[in-house]
Coordinates of C-alpha atoms in Angstrom, one line a residue:
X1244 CA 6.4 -3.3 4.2
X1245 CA 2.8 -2.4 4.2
X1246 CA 1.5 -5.7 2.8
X1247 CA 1.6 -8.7 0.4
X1248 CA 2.1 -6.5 -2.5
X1249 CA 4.5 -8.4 -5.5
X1250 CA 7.4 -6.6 -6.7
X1251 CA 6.6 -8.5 -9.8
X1252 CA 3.3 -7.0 -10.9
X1253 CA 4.9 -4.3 -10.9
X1254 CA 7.7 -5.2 -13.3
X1255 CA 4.8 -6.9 -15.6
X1256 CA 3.0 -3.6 -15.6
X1257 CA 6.4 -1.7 -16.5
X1258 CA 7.4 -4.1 -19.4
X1259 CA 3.2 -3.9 -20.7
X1260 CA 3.8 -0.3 -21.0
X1261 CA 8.0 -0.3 -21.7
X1262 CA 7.5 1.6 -25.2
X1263 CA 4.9 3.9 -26.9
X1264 CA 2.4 2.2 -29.3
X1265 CA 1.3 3.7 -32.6
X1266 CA -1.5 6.5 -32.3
X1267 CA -3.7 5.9 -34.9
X1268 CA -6.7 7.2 -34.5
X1269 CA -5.8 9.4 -31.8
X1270 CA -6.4 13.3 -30.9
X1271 CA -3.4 15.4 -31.7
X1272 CA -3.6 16.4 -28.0
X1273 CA -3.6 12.9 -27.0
X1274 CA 0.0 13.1 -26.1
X1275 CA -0.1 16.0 -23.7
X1276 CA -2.7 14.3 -21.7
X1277 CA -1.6 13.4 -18.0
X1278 CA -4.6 11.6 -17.5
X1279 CA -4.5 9.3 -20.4
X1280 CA -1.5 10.2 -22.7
X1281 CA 2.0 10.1 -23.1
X1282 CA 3.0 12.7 -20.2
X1283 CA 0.8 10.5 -17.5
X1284 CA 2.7 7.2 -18.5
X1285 CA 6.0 8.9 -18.6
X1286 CA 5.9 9.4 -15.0
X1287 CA 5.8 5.6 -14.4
X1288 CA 8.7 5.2 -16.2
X1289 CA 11.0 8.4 -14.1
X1290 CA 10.2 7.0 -10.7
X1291 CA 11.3 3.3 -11.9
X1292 CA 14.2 5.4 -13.5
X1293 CA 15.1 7.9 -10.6
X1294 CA 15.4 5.0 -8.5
X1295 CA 17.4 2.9 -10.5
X1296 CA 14.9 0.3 -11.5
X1297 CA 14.8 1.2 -15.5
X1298 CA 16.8 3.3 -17.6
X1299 CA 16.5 7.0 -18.4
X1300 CA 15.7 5.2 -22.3
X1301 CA 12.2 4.3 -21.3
X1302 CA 11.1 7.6 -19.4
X1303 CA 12.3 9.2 -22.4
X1304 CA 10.7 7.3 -24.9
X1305 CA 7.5 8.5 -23.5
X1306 CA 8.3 12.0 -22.5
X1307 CA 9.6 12.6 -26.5
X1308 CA 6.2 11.4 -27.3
X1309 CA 4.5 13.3 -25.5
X1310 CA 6.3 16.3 -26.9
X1311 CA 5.9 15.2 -30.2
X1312 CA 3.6 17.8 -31.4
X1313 CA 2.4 21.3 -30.5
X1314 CA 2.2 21.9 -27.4
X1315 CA -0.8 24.3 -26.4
X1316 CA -0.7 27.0 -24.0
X1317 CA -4.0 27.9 -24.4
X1318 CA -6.1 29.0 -21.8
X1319 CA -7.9 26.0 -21.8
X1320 CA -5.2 23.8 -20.9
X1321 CA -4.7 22.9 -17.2
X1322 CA -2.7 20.4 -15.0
X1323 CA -3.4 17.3 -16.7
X1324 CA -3.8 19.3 -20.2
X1325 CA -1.0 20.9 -22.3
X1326 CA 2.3 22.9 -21.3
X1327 CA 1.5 22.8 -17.7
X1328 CA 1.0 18.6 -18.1
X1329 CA 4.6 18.7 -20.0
X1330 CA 6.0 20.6 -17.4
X1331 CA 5.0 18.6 -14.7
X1332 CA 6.2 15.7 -16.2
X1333 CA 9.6 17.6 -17.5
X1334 CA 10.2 18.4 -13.3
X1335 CA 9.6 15.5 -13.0
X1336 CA 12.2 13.4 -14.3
X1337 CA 14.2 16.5 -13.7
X1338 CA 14.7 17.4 -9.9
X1339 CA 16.9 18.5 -8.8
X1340 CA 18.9 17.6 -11.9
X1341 CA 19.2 20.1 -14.8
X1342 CA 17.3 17.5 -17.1
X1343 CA 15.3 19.0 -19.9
X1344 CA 16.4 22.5 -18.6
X1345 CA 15.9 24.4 -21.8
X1346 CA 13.0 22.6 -22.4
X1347 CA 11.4 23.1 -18.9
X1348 CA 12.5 27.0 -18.9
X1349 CA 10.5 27.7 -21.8
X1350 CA 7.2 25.9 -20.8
X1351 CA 7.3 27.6 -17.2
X1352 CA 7.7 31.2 -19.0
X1353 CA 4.8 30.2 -20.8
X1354 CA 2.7 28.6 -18.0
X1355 CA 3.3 31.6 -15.5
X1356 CA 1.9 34.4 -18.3
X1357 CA -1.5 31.6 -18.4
X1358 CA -1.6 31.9 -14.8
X1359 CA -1.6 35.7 -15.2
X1360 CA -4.1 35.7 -17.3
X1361 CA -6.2 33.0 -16.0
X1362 CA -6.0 34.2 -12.5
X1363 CA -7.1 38.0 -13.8
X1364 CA -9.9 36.7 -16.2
X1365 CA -11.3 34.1 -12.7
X1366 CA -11.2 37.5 -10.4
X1367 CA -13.3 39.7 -13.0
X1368 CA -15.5 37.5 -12.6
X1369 CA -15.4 36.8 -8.8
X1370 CA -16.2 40.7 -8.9
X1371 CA -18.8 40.6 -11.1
X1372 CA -20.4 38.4 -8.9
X1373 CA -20.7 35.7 -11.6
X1374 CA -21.3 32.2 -11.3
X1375 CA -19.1 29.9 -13.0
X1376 CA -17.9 26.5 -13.5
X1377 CA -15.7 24.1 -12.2
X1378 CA -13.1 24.3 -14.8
X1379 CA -12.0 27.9 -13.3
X1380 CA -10.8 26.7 -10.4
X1381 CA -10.5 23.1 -10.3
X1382 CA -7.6 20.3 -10.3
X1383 CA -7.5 18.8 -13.9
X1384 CA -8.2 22.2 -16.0
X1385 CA -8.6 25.0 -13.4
X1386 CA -5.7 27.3 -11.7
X1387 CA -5.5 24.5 -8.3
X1388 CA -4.0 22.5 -10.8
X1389 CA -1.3 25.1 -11.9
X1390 CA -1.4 26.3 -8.4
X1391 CA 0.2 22.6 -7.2
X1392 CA 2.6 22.9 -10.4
X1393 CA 3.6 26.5 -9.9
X1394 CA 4.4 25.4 -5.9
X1395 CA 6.6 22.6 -6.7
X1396 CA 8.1 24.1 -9.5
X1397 CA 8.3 28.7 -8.4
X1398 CA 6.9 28.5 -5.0
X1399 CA 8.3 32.4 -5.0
X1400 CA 6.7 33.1 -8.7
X1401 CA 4.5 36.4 -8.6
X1402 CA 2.5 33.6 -10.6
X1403 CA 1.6 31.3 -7.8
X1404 CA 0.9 34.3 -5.1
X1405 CA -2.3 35.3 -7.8
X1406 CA -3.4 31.9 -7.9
X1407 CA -3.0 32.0 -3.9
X1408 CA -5.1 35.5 -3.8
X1409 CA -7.4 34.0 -6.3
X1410 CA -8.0 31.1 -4.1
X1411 CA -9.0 33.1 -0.8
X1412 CA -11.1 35.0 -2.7
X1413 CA -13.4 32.1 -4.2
X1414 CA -13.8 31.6 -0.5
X1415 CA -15.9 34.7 -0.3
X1416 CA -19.6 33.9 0.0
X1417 CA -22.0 35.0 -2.9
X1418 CA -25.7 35.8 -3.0
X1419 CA -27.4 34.0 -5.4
X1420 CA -31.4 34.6 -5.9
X1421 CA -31.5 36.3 -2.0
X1422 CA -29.6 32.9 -0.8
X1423 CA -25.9 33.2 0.4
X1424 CA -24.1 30.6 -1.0
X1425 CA -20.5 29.1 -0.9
X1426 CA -17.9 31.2 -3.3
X1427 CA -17.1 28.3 -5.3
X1428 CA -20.5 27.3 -6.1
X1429 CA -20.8 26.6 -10.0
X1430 CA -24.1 26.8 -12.2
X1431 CA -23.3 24.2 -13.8
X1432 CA -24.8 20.2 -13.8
X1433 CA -22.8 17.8 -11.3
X1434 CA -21.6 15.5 -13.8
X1435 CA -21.2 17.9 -17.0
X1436 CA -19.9 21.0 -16.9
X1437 CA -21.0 21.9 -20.5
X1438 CA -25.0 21.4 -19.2
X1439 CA -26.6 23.8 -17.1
X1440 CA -28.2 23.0 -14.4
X1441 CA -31.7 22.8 -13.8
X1442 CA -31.8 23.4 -10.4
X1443 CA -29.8 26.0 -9.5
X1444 CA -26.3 25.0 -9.4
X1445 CA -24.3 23.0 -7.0
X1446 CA -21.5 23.0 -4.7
X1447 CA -18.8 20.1 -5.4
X1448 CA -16.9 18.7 -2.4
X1449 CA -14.2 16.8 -4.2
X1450 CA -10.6 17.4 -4.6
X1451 CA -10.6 16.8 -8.1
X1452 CA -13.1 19.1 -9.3
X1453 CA -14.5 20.5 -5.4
X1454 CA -13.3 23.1 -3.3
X1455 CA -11.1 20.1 -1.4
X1456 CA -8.4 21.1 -4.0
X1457 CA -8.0 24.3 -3.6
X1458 CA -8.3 23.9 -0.3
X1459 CA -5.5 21.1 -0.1
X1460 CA -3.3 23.7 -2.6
X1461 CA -3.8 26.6 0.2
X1462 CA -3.0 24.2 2.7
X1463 CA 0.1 22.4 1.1
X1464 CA 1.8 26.3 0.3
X1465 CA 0.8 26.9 4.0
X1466 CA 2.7 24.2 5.1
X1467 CA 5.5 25.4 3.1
X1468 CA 5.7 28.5 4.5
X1469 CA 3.8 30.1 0.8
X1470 CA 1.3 32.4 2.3
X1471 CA -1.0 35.1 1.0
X1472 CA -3.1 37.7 3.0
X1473 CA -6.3 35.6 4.2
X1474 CA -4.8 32.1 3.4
X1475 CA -5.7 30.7 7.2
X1476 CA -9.0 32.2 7.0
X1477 CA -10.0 31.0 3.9
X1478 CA -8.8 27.5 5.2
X1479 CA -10.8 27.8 8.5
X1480 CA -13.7 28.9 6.3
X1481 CA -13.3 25.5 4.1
X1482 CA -13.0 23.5 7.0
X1483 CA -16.4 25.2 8.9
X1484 CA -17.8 24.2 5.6
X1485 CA -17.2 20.8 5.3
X1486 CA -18.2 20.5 8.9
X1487 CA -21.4 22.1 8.4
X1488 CA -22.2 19.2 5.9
X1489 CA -20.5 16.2 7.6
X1490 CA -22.9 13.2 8.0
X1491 CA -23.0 10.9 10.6
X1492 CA -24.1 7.4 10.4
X1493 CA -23.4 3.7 11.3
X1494 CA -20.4 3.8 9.9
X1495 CA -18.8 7.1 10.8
X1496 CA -18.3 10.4 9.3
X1497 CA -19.2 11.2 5.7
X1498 CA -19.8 13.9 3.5
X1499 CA -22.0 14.6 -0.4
X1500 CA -20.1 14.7 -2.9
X1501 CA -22.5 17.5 -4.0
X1502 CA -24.7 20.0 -2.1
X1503 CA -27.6 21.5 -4.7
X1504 CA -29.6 24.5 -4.1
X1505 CA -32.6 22.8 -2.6
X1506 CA -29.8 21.1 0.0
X1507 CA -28.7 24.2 1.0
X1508 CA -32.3 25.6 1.7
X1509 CA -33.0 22.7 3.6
X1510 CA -29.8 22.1 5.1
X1511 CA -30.0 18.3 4.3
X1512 CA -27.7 16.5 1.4
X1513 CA -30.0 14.7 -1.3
X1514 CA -27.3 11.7 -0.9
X1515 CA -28.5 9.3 1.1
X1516 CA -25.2 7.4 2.3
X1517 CA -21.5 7.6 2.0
X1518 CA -20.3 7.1 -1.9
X1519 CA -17.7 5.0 -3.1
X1520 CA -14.3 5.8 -1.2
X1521 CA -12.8 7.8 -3.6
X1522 CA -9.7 9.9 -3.8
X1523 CA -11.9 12.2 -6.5
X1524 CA -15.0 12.5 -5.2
X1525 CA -15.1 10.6 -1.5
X1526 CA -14.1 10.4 1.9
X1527 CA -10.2 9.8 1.5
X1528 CA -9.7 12.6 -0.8
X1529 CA -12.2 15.0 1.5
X1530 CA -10.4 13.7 4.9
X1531 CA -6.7 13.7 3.1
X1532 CA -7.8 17.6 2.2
X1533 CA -9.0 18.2 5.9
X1534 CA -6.0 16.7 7.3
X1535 CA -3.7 19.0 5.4
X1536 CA -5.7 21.7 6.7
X1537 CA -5.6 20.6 9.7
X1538 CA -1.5 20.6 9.9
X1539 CA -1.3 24.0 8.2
X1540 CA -3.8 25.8 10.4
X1541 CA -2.0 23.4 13.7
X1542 CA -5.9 22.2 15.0
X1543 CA -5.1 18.8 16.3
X1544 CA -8.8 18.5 17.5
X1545 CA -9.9 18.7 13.0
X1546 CA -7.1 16.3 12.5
X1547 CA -7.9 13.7 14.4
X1548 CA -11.9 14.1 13.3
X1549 CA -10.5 13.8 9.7
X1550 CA -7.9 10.7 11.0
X1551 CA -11.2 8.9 12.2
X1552 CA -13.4 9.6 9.7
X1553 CA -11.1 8.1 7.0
X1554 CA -10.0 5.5 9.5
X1555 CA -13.6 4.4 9.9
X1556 CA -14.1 4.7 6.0
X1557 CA -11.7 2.1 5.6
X1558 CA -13.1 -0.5 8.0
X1559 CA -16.1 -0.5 6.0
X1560 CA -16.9 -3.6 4.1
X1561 CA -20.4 -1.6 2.6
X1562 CA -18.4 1.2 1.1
X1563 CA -15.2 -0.8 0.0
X1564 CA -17.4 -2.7 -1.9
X1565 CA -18.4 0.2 -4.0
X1566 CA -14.8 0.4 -5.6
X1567 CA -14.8 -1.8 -8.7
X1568 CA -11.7 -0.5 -10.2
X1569 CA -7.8 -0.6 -9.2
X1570 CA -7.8 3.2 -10.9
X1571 CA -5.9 6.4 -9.3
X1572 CA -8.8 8.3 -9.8
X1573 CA -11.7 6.0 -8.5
X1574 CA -10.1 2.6 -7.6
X1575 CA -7.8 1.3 -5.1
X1576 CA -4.9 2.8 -6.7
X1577 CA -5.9 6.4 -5.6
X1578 CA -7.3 4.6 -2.1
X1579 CA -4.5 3.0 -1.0
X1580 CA -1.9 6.0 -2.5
X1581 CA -4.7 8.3 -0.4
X1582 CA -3.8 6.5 2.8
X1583 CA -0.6 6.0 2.4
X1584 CA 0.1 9.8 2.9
X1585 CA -2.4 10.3 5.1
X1586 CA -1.1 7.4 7.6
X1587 CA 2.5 9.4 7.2
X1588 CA 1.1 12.4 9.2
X1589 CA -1.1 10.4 10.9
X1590 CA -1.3 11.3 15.1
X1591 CA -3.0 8.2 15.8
X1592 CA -2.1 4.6 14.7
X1593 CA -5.4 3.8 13.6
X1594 CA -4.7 4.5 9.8
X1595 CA -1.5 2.2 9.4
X1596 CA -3.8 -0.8 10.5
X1597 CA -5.6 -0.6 7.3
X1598 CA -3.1 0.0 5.0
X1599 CA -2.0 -4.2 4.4
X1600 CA -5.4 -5.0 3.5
X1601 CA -5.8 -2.2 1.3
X1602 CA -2.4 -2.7 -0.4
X1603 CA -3.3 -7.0 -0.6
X1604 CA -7.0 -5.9 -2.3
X1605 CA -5.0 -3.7 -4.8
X1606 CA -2.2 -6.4 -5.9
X1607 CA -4.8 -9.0 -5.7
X1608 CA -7.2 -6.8 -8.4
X1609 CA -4.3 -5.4 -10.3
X1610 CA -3.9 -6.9 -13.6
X1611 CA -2.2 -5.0 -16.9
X1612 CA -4.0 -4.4 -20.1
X1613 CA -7.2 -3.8 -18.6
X1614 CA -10.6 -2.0 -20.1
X1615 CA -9.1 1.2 -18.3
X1616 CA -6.4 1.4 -20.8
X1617 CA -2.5 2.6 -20.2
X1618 CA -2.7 5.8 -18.8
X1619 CA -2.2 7.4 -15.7
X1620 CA -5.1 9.0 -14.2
X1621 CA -7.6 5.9 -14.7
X1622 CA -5.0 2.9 -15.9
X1623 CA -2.1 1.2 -15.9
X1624 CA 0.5 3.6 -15.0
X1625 CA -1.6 5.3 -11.9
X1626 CA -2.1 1.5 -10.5
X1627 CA 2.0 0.3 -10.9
X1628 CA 2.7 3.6 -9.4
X1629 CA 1.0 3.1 -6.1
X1630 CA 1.5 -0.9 -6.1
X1631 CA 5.1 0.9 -6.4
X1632 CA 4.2 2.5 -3.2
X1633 CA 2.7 -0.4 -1.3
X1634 CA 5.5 -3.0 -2.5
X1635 CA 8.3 -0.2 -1.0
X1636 CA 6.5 1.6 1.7
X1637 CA 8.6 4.3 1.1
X1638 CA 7.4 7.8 -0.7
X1639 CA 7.5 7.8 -4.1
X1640 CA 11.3 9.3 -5.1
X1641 CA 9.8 11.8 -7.7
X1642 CA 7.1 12.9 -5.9
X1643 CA 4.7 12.3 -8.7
X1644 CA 1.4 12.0 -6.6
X1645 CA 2.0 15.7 -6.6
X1646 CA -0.6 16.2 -9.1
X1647 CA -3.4 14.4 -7.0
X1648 CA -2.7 17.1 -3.9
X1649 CA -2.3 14.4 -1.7
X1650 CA 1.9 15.5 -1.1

């Protein structure tokens, strides 16, 4: 066992979220949300059930409400969003059963004609020379995020080799006023991608919204033996990246979370210091991506640079003091969950030293019916799924972290 973690906090958070409230108040699309709905919180309930903890009664309480309206297939809905978030949760509780088989066949038909399309409509644009936003390619909306479905769920799927092709080619460099520039840099503000930016655009290094997902995505199919023309290049090309904008300071490695126009003329990040340690925007995500890379592309020199520089994160007091949540996304949910992967390909023992204290600082924060609210992505479920994790040390039996690219 990794640490002092209580098997009963995480019963309490399964018995705080054992049945669906009302919805008053709530967006239609509420439901279909894997960040924050129904089809997030269901996945709590199918690991309890696929390993005998709960009954199939609860999962399925929350899965039937998160199909109990419409579910979109628009071309705004992602990952965490619509058909493809039913889906994932569907395979879910399904593998390798034939659970919800009609139900999943139908979504998937309808999920790989969106990939079709969105995949086409992202390339016209890659063409054109365009620059867009972060919601074309990204984890939550963009096609990573029905890249990492389409691999667990059609790794053969004509659907998933597009997003793959896609993916190597937003590696590409493009020319933006006389200035080569990364191929996934946005024009878009950091924080909103609805608000232009006023100074130029940026390049986002996260793996929820950054080019650490798709580069986790093209490492993970790698890995898997799911390959495209130019997949290992494009990965090398990532990595040089990310190396090109490592930091060093008293403290170890560290990257930006963004890199702006004026940053790239100088060749200096505006950020000052290392962030909070993240999985979205921070070091463990960024070194968890790099690692992966590392194993697909077999560079044991960039694995153990990645190994360190999230081993060093870790034994920071300064930047684990930044966390003030027990959140997936931004807390020491997705932090410990982050490392606890990472340490399982680790070369070096350096990572599995951490891991108690990481596991003790999340049980000893972890408290249901918090101001973050039931859901997955930033609540309840996300944190009694990786207290799961750290009261077990064993990986999770559905494989739900799937849909943070960490596995």
């Amino acid at each position: 066992m990794t640490a002092a973690a209580d098997p009963a906090t995480v019963e309490t958070f399964a018995r705080h979220l054992a049945r669906p409230g009302r919805e008053d108040g709530q967006a239609p699309w509420s439901g279909q949300s894997l960040a924050e709905g129904a089809a997030g919180i269901a996945l709590l309930h199918i690991e309890r059930a696929r390993t005998g903890a709960d009954t199939w009664q609860q999962a399925h309480a929350w899965i039937t409400r998160a199909a109990a309206r419409e579910v979109s297939a628009a071309d705004t809905t992602g990952l965490y969003l619509g058909a493809p978030a039913l889906s994932y949760t569907l395979h879910t509780a399904a593998d390798p059963t034939e659970r919800y088989q009609q139900a999943r066949r139908t979504l998937d038909q309808h999920i790989h004609r969106l990939a079709h399309r969105r995949t086409a409509a992202a390339r016209t644009l890659i063409t054109a020379g365009h620059v867009g936003g972060f919601r074309e390619y990204d984890l939550f909306y963009g096609l990573t995020g029905i890249g990492a479905l389409l691999l667990r769920t059609a790794p053969g799927s004509s659907a998933l080799e597009e997003v793959l092709h896609y993916l190597v080619a937003l590696t590409r460099p493009l020319l933006l006023q006389g200035r080569r520039l990364p191929g996934w840099w946005v024009g878009h503000d950091p924080r909103n991608p609805d608000r232009p930016s006023s100074g130029g655009g940026h390049a986002n290094l996260g793996i929820a919204h950054g080019i650490c997902g798709p580069l986790a995505l093209l490492s993970l199919a790698q890995i898997r033996g799911v390959t495209v023309e130019g997949q290992h290049e494009a990965i090398t090309t990532v990595c040089d990246w990310l190396d090109s904008w490592k930091q060093i300071g008293p403290s170890g490695a560290w990257w930006p979370e963004t890199v702006t126009l004026n940053d790239a003329a100088t060749g200096r990040p505006h950020q000052r210091g290392p962030a909070r340690p993240s999985w979205c925007y921070g070091t463990p995500g960024i070194t968890r991506a790099g690692q992966l890379a590392a194993l697909a592309t077999r560079d044991p020199c960039r694995q153990h640079a990645f190994e360190q520089a999230l081993a060093d994160c870790l034994a920071d007091p300064a930047q684990l003091a930044q966390i003030t949540d027990t959140s997936l996304c931004h807390g020491w949910a997705g932090l410990f969950q982050t490392a606890w992967r990472a340490c399982r390909d680790a070369t070096s023992p350096a990572l599995a030293g951490h891991l108690p204290a990481l596991a003790d600082a999340l049980s000893q924060r972890a408290r249901p019916g918090s101001m973050q609210g039931p859901g997955f992505l930033t609540g309840d479920a996300g944190t009694a799924l990786a207290l799961a994790t750290a009261v077990d040390d064993t990986a999770p039996t559905s494989g739900w972290d799937t849909c943070i690219l960490i596995n």
